[in-house]
Coordinates of C-alpha atoms in Angstrom, one line a residue:
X1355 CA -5.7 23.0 18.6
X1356 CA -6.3 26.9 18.9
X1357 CA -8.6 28.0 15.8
X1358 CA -6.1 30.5 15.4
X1359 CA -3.6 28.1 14.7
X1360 CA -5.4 27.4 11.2
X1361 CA -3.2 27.9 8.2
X1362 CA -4.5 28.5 4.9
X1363 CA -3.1 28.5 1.5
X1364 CA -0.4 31.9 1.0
X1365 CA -2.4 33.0 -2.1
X1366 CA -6.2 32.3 -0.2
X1367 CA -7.1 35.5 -0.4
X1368 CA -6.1 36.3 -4.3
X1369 CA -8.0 32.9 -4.7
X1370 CA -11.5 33.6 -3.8
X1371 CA -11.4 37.4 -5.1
X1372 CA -14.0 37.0 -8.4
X1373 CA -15.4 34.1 -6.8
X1374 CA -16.9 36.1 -3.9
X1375 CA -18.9 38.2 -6.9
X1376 CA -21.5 35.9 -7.1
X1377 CA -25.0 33.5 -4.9
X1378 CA -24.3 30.0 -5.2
X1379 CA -27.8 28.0 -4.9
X1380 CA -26.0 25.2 -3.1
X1381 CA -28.8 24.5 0.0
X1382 CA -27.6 20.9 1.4
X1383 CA -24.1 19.7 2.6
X1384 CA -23.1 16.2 2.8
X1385 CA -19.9 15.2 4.5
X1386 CA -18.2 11.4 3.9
X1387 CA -16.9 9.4 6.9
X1388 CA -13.4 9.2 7.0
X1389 CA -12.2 9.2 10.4
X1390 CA -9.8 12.0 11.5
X1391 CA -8.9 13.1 8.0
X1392 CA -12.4 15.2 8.7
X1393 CA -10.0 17.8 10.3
X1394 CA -9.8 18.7 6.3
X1395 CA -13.3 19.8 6.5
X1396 CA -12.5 22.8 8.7
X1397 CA -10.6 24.4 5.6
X1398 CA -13.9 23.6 3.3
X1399 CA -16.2 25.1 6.0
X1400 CA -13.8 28.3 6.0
X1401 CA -14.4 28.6 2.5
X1402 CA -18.4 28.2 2.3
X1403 CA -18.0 31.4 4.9
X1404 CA -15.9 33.5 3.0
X1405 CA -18.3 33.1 0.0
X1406 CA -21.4 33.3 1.7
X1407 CA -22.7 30.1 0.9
X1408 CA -22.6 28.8 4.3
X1409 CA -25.7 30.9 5.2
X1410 CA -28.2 29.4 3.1
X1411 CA -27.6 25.8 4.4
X1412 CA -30.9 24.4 5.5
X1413 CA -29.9 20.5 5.4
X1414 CA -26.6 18.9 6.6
X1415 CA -25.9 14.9 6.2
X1416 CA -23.2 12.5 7.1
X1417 CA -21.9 9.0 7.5
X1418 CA -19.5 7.8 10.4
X1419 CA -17.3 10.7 11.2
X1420 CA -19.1 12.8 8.8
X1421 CA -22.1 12.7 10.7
X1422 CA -20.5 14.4 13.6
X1423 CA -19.4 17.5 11.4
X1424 CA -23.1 18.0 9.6
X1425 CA -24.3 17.7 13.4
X1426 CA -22.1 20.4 14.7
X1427 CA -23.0 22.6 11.6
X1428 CA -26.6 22.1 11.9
X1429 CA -26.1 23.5 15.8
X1430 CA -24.1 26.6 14.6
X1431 CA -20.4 25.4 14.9
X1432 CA -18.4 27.7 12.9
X1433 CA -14.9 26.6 10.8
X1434 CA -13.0 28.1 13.8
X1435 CA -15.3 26.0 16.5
X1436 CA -15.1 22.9 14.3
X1437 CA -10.9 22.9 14.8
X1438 CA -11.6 23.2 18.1
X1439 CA -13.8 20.4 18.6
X1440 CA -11.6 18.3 15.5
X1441 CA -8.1 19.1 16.9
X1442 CA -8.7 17.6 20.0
X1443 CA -7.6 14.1 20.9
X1444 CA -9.5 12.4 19.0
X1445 CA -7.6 8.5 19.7
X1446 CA -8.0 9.0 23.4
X1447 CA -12.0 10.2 22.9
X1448 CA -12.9 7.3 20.9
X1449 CA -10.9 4.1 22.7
X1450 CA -11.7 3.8 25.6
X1451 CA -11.5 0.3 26.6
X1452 CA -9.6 -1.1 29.5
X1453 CA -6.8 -3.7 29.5
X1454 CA -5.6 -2.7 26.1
X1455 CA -5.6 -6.1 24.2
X1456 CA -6.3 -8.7 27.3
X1457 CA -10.0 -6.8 26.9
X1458 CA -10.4 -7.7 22.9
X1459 CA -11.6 -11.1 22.8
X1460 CA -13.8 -10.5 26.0
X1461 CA -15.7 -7.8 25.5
X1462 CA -16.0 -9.2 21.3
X1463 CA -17.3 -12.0 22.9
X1464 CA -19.8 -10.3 25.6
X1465 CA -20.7 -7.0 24.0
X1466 CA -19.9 -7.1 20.3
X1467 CA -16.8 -4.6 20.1
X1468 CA -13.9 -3.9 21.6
X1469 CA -14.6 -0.4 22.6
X1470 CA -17.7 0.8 24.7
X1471 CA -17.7 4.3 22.6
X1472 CA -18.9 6.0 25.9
X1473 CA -15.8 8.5 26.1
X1474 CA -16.9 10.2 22.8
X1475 CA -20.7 10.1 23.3
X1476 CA -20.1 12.0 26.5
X1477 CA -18.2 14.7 25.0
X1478 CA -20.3 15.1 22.2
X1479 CA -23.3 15.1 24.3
X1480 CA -21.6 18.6 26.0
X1481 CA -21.3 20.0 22.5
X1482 CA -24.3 19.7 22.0
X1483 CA -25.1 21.2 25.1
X1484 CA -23.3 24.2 24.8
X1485 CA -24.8 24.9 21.6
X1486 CA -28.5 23.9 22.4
X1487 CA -29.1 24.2 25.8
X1488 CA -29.4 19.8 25.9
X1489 CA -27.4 17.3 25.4
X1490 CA -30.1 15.2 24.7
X1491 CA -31.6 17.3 21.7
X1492 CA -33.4 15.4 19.3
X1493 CA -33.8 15.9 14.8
X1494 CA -37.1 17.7 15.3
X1495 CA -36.0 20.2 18.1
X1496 CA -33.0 21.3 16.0
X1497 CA -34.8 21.5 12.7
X1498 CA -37.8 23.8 14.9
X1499 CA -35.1 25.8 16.4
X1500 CA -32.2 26.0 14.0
X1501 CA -33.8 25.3 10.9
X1502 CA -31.8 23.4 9.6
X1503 CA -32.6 19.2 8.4
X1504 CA -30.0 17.4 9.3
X1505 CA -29.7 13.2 8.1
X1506 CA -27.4 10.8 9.9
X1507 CA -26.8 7.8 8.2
X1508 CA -26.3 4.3 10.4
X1509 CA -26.4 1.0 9.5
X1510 CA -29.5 -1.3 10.8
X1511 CA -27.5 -4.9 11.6
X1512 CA -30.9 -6.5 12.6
X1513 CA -32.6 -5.3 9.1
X1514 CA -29.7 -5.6 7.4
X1515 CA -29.7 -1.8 5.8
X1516 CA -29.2 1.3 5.7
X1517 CA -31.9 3.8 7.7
X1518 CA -31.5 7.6 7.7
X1519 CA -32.2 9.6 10.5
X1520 CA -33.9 12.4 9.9
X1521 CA -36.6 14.8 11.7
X1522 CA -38.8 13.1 9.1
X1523 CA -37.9 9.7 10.0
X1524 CA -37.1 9.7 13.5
X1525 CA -37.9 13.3 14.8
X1526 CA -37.7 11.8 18.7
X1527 CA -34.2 10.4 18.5
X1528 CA -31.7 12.3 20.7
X1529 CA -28.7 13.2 17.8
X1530 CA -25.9 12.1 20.0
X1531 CA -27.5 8.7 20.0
X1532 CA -27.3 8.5 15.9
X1533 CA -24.3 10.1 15.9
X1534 CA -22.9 7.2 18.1
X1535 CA -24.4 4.9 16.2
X1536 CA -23.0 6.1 12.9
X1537 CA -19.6 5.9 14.3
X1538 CA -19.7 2.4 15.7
X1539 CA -16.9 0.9 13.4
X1540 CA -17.7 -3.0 13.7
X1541 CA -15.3 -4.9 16.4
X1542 CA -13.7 -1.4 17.1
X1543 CA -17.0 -0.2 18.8
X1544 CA -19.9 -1.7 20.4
X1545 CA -22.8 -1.5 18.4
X1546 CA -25.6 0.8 20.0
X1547 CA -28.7 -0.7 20.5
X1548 CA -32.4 1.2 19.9
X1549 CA -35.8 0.5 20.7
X1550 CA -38.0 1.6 17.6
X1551 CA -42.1 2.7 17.9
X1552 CA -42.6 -1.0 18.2
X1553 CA -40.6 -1.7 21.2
X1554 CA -38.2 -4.5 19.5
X1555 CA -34.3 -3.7 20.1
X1556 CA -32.3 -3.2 17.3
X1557 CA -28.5 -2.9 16.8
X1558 CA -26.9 -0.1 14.8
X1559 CA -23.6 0.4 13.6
X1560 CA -21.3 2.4 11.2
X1561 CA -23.4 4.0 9.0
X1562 CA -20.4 4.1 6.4
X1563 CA -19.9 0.2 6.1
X1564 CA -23.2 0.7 3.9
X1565 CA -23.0 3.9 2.7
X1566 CA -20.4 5.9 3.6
X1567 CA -20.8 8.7 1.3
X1568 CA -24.5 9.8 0.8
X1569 CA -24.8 12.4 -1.9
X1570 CA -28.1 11.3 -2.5
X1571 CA -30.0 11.6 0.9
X1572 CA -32.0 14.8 -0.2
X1573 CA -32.6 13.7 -3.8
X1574 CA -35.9 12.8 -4.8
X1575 CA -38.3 12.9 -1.7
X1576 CA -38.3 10.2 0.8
X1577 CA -36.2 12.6 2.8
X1578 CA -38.6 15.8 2.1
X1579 CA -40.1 18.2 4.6
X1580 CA -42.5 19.7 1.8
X1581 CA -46.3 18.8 2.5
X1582 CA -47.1 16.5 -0.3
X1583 CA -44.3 13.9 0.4
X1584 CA -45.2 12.8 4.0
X1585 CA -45.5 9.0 4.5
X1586 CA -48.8 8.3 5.1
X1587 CA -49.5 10.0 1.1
X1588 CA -46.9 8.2 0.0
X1589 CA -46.7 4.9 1.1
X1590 CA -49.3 3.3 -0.3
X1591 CA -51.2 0.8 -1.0
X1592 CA -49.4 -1.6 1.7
X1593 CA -48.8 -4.8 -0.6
X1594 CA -46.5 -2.9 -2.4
X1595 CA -44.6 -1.2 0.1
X1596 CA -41.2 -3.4 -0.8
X1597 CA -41.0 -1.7 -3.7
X1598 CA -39.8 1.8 -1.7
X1599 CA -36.7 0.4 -0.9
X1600 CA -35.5 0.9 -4.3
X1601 CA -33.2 3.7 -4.2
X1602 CA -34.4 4.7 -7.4
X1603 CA -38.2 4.6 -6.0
X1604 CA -37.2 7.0 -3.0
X1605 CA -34.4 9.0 -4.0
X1606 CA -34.9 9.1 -7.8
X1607 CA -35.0 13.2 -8.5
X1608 CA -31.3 14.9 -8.7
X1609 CA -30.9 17.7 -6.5
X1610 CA -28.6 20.3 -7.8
X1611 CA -28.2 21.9 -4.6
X1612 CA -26.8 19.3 -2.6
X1613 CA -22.9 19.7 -2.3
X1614 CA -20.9 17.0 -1.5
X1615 CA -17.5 16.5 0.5
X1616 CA -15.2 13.1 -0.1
X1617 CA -12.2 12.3 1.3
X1618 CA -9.2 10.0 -0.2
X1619 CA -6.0 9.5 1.0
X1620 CA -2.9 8.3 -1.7
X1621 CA -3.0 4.7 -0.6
X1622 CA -7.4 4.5 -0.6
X1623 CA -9.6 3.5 -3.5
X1624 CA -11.9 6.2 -5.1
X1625 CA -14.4 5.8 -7.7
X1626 CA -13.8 9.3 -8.9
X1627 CA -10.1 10.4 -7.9
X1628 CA -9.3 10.7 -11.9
X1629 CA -11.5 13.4 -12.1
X1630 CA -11.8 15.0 -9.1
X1631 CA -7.5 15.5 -9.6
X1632 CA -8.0 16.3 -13.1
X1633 CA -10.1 18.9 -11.4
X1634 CA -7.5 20.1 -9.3
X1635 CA -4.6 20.5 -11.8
X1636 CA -6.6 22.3 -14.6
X1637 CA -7.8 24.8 -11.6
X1638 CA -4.2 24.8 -10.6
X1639 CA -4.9 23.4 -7.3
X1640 CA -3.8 20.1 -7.7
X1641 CA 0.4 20.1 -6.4
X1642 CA -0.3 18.7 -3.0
X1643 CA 1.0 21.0 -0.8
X1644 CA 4.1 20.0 0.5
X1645 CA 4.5 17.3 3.1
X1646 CA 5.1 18.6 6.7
X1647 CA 8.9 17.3 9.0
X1648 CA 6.6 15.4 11.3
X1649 CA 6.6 12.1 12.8
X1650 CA 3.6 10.7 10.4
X1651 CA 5.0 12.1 7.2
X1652 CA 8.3 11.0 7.4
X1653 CA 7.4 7.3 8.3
X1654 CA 5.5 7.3 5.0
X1655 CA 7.8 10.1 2.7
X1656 CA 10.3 7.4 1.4
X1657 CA 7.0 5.2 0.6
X1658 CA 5.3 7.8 -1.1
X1659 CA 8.3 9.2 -2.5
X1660 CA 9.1 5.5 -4.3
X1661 CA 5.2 5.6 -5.4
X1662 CA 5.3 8.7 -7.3
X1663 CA 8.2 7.2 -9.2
X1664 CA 6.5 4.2 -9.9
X1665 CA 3.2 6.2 -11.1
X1666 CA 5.3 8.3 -13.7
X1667 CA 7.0 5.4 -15.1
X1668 CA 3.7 3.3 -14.9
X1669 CA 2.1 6.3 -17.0
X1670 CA 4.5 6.7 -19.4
X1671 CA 4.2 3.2 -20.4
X1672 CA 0.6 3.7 -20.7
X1673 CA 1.1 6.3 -22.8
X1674 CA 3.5 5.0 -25.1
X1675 CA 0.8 1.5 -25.3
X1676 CA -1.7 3.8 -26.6
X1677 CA 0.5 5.3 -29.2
X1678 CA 0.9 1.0 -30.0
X1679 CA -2.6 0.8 -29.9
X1680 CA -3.5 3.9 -32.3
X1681 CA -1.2 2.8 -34.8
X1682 CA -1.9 -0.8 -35.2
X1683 CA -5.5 0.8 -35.8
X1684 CA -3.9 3.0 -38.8
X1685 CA -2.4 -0.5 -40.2
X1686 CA -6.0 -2.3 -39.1
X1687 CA -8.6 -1.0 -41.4
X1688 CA -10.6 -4.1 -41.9
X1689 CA -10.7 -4.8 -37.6
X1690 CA -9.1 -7.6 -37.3
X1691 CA -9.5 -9.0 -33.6
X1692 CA -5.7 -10.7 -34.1
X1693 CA -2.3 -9.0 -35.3
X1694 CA 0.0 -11.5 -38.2
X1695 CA 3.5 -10.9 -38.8
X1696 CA 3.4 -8.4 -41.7
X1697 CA 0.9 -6.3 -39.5
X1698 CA 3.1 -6.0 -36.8
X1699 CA 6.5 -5.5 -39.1
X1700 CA 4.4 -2.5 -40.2
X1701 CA 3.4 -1.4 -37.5
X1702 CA 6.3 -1.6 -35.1
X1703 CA 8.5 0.0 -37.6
X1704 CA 5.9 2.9 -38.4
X1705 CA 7.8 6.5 -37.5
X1706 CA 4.9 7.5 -35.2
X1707 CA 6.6 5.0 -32.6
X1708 CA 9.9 6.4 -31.8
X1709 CA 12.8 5.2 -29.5
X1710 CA 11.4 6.1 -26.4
X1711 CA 8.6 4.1 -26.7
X1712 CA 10.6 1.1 -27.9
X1713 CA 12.1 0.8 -24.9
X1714 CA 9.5 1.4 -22.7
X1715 CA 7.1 -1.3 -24.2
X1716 CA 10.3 -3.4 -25.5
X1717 CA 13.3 -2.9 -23.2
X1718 CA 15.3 -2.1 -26.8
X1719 CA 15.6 0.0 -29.7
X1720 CA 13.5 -1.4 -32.7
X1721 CA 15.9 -1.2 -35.7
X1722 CA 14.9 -3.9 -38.3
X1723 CA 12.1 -6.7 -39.4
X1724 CA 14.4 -9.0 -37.0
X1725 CA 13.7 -7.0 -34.1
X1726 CA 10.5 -7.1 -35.1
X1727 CA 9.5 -10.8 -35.6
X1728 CA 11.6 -11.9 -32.1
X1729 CA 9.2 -9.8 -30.3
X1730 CA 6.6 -11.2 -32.5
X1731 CA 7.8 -14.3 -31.4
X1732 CA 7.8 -13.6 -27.4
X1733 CA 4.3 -12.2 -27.8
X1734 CA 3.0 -15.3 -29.6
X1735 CA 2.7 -18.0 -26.3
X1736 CA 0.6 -19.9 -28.2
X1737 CA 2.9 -20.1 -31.5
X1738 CA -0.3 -19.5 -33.7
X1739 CA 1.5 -16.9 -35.6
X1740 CA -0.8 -14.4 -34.5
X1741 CA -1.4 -12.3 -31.4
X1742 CA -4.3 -11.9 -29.6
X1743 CA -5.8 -8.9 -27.1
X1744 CA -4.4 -11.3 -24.2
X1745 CA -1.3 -11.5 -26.1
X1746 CA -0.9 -8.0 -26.2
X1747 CA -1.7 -6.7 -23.0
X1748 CA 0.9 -9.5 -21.8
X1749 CA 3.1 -6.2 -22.5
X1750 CA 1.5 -4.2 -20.0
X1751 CA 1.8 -6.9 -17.7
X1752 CA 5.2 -7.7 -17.7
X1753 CA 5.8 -4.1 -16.5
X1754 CA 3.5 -4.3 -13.5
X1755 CA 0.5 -2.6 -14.9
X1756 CA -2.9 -4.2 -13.7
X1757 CA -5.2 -3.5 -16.3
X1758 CA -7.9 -4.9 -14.7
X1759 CA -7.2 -2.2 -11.9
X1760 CA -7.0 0.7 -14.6
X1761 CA -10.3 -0.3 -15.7
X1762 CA -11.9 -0.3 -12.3
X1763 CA -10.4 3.1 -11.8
X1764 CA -8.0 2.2 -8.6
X1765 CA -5.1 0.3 -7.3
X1766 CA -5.1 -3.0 -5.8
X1767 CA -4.0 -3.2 -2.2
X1768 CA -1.2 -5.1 -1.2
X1769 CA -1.8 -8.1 1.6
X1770 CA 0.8 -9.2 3.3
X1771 CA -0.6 -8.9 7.0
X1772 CA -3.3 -9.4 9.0
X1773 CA -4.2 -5.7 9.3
X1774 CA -3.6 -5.2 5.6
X1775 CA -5.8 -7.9 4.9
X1776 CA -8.5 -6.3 7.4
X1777 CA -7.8 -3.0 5.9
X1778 CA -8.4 -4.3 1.8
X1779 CA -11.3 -6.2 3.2
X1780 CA -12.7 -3.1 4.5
X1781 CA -12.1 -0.8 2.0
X1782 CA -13.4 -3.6 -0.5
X1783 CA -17.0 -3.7 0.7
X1784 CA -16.6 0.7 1.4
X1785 CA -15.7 0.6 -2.9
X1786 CA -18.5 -1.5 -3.9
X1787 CA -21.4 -0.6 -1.7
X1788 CA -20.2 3.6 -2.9
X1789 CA -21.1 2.1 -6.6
X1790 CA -24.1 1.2 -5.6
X1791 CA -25.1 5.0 -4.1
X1792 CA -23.2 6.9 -6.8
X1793 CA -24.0 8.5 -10.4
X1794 CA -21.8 9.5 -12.6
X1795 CA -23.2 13.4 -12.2
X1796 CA -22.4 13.0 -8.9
X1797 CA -18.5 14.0 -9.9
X1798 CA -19.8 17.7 -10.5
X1799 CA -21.4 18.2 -7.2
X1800 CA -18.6 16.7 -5.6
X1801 CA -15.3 18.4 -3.8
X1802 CA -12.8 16.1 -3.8
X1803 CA -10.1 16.3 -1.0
X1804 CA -7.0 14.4 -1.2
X1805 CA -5.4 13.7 2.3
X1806 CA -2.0 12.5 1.3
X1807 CA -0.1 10.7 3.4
X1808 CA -3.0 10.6 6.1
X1809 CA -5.6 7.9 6.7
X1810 CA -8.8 7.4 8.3
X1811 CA -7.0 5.8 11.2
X1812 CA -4.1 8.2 11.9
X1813 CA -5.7 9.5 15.8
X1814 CA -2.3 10.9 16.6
X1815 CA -1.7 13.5 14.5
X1816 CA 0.4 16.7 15.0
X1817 CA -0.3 20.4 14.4
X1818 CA 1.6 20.4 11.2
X1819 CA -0.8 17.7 10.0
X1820 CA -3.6 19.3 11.2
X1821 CA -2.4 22.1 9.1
X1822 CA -1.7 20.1 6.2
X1823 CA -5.3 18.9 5.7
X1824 CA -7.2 22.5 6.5
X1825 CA -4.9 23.3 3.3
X1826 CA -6.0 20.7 1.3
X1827 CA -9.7 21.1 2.3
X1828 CA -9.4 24.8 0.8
X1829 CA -7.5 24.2 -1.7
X1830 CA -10.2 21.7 -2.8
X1831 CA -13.2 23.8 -2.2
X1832 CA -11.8 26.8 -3.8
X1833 CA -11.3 24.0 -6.9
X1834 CA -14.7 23.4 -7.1
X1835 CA -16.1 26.6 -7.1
X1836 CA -13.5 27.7 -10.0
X1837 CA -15.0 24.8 -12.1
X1838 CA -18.7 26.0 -11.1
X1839 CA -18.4 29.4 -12.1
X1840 CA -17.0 28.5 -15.3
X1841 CA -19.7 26.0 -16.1
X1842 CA -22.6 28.1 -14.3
X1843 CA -21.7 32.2 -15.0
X1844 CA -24.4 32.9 -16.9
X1845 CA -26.8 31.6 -14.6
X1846 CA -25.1 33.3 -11.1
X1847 CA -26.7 36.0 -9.5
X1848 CA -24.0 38.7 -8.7
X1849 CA -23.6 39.2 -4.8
X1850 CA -24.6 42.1 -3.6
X1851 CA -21.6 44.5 -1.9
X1852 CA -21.8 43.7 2.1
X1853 CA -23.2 47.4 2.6
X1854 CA -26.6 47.2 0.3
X1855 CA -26.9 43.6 1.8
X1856 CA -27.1 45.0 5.3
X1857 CA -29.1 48.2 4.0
X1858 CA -31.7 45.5 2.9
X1859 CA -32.5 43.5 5.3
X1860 CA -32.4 46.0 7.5

């Protein structure tokens, strides 16, 4: 895909106008896996240049596919050069097994994966070389000649845990080699293997089946260049060297200049989708832009379409149980934990509950204490003549809301297949092992990108997808920034005009 192929929002310009006014003290980038939707990360890139923030980067991380993009940035890749490398073929790069599915079970079997994952270390490796001069180059040699610290995140099968690379940690490793390693899905890919300083073989894999968005790599100081915090100060005495693994131990001090990029498409679990789109609509960013005619999209438009219609109803009853909810606490002063008859007489017949609501929790217009006490009676499984909290939220079941998923924060998946069941299984351990890495602040250093219709394993994409996720990637990023400037104004630093800028440092 030619970079100047890349679409942007119509109103772009217009949208970064007073938002080009001012420094931002963002220093660090960190870029979650998510397989091809990463092409979205060319329209954030874009947007870091046009405000100037791009410039003052001096540490780039990344999980799985995420640790190719900080790699390429920490080289010099621009937002034009990372289409470039993004847009290519990406399916055809990454499998590269022979005998399609007559190789599976053998080379599970012999080597651990399906695919060797050669194709795509190769062509990374001439990246690399165009932009350093060696394919090989290691952390150290680009932090000594670019300046710039960059952390890949893998996972240590052997150990059992999650390592970062780093110039700090492992200054002689060749980049392409983490960046393989990071990006060794299990069974898709063969895991890499690694001799360490004492000569015993490890095997690495995905770093984002442990941590696959890592927003907290240049907290606190495990991770820090700065004098004070090198190992041999720090760890000590030996006995207690254990206690470093805590997170809390190595990575305990919030950075405010890290800046983080997440991806989540409409069918993935995220921790934090309610407020990164709550985000997006008060910014007025959030109306996805609209689906692209192409082969992807209109396999999964009717789905989508039947989803959205679902949602809306689904919140309308939610909203409608809270009004419930509010007034049986008007009619509850004493706290009750159960409701009796005369409570709910009173409080299904209250005017605050009109006949909307009736039939969305109901299915009928409430008219009378009859009404009333035959719900009561439906309600009341246990024929107690009260009803309990179970009781009650038997309403919201009945219409197909999983409260238990409302409280977590995300849908349940659907199994029905093998793949699907692969694919929950997945994204099960990816939701819980994210709890374990992320604070709630985390939210406000956080660009949220929503991918639509496209998922981390949609290789074939066409140029109007491409295109589709550049636009979401800005639209996102521009988001963010609205909502920092509002919240940070008074502490910016107004950005000098280009001219006096060149004027001084000249």
């Amino acid at each position: 895909m030619s970079a100047s192929a890349m679409e942007f929002p119509d109103t772009s310009k217009a949208q970064l106008i007073d938002l080009k006014d001012y420094e931002y003290p963002f220093e660090n980038l960190v870029f979650e896996g998510g397989g091809n939707k990463g092409i979205a990360y060319c329209g954030c890139l874009h947007v870091l240049e046009e405000l100037g923030v791009l410039n003052n980067i001096k540490r780039l991380a990344g999980a799985s596919a995420g640790a190719m993009v900080a790699a390429l940035i920490s080289v010099g890749v621009s937002s034009d050069e990372l289409l470039d490398y993004l847009g290519q073929d990406i399916g055809k790069l990454m499998l590269d097994h022979e005998w399609g599915y007559l190789s599976l079970l053998p080379n599970l079997i012999k080597n651990f994966g399906w695919n060797h994952g050669k194709r795509i270390e190769e062509w990374f490796k001439k990246v690399l070389e165009k932009k350093t001069g060696n394919a090989d180059v290691t952390f150290w040699e680009i932090y000594k000649h670019h300046k710039r610290e960059l952390c890949v995140v893998v996972t240590n099968v052997n150990h059992m845990a999650v390592e970062y690379c780093h110039p700090k940690t492992t200054p002689n490793m060749p980049v392409c080699l983490a960046v393989r390693m990071s990006m060794s899905i299990p069974v898709i890919f063969r895991p890499s293997k690694y001799s360490a300083n004492n000569g015993t073989m490890k095997h690495y894999v995905d770093g984002g089946l442990l941590c696959n968005y890592p927003i907290h790599c240049f907290d606190g100081w495990w991770l820090s260049m700065a004098p004070e915090d090198n190992f041999i100060s720090r760890l000590r005495p030996l006995e207690q060297l254990h206690e470093f693994f805590d997170k809390s131990i190595r990575f305990g001090t919030f950075n405010k200049k890290t800046l983080g990029f997440l991806l989540f498409s409409d069918d993935e679990p995220e921790i934090m989708r309610t407020y990164l789109e709550n985000r997006l609509k008060e910014y007025r960013c959030y109306k996805l832009n609209k689906y692209p005619e192409t082969k992807l999209s209109k396999s999964r438009n009717q789905n989508s379409s039947m989803k959205m219609e679902e949602c809306t109803k689904h919140e309308n009853i939610c909203s409608a149980f809270d009004k419930l909810t509010q007034v049986i606490a008007e009619h509850n002063p004493e706290r009750q934990t159960t409701i009796n008859m005369d409570m709910f007489i009173a409080v299904l017949l209250d005017p605050e509950l009109n006949e909307e609501d009736h039939l969305l929790l109901f299915d009928k217009v409430i008219v009378n204490e009859r009404d009333v006490k035959n719900i009561f009676m439906t309600l009341d499984k246990n024929s107690d003549d009260k009803i309990e909290y179970e009781e009650l939220i038997h309403i919201l079941e009945t219409k197909g809301i999983n409260v238990q998923s409302r409280f977590l924060g995300y849908c349940s998946r659907q199994v029905n297949s093998l793949q699907s069941y692969l694919s929950a299984l997945m994204e099960t351990m990816l939701t819980n092992t994210k709890r374990a890495f992320i604070v709630e602040d985390d939210r406000y250093r956080t660009v949220g990108i929503n991918t639509g219709y496209i998922d981390t394993t949609d290789f074939c994409l066409e140029q109007d997808d491409k295109n589709f996720l550049i636009k979401q990637g800005w639209n996102s990023t521009v988001a963010f920034f609205r909502e920092y400037l509002d919240t940070h104004r008074d502490d910016l630093k107004e950005r000098l005009p280009r001219s006096e800028q060149i004027s001084t440092n000249a």
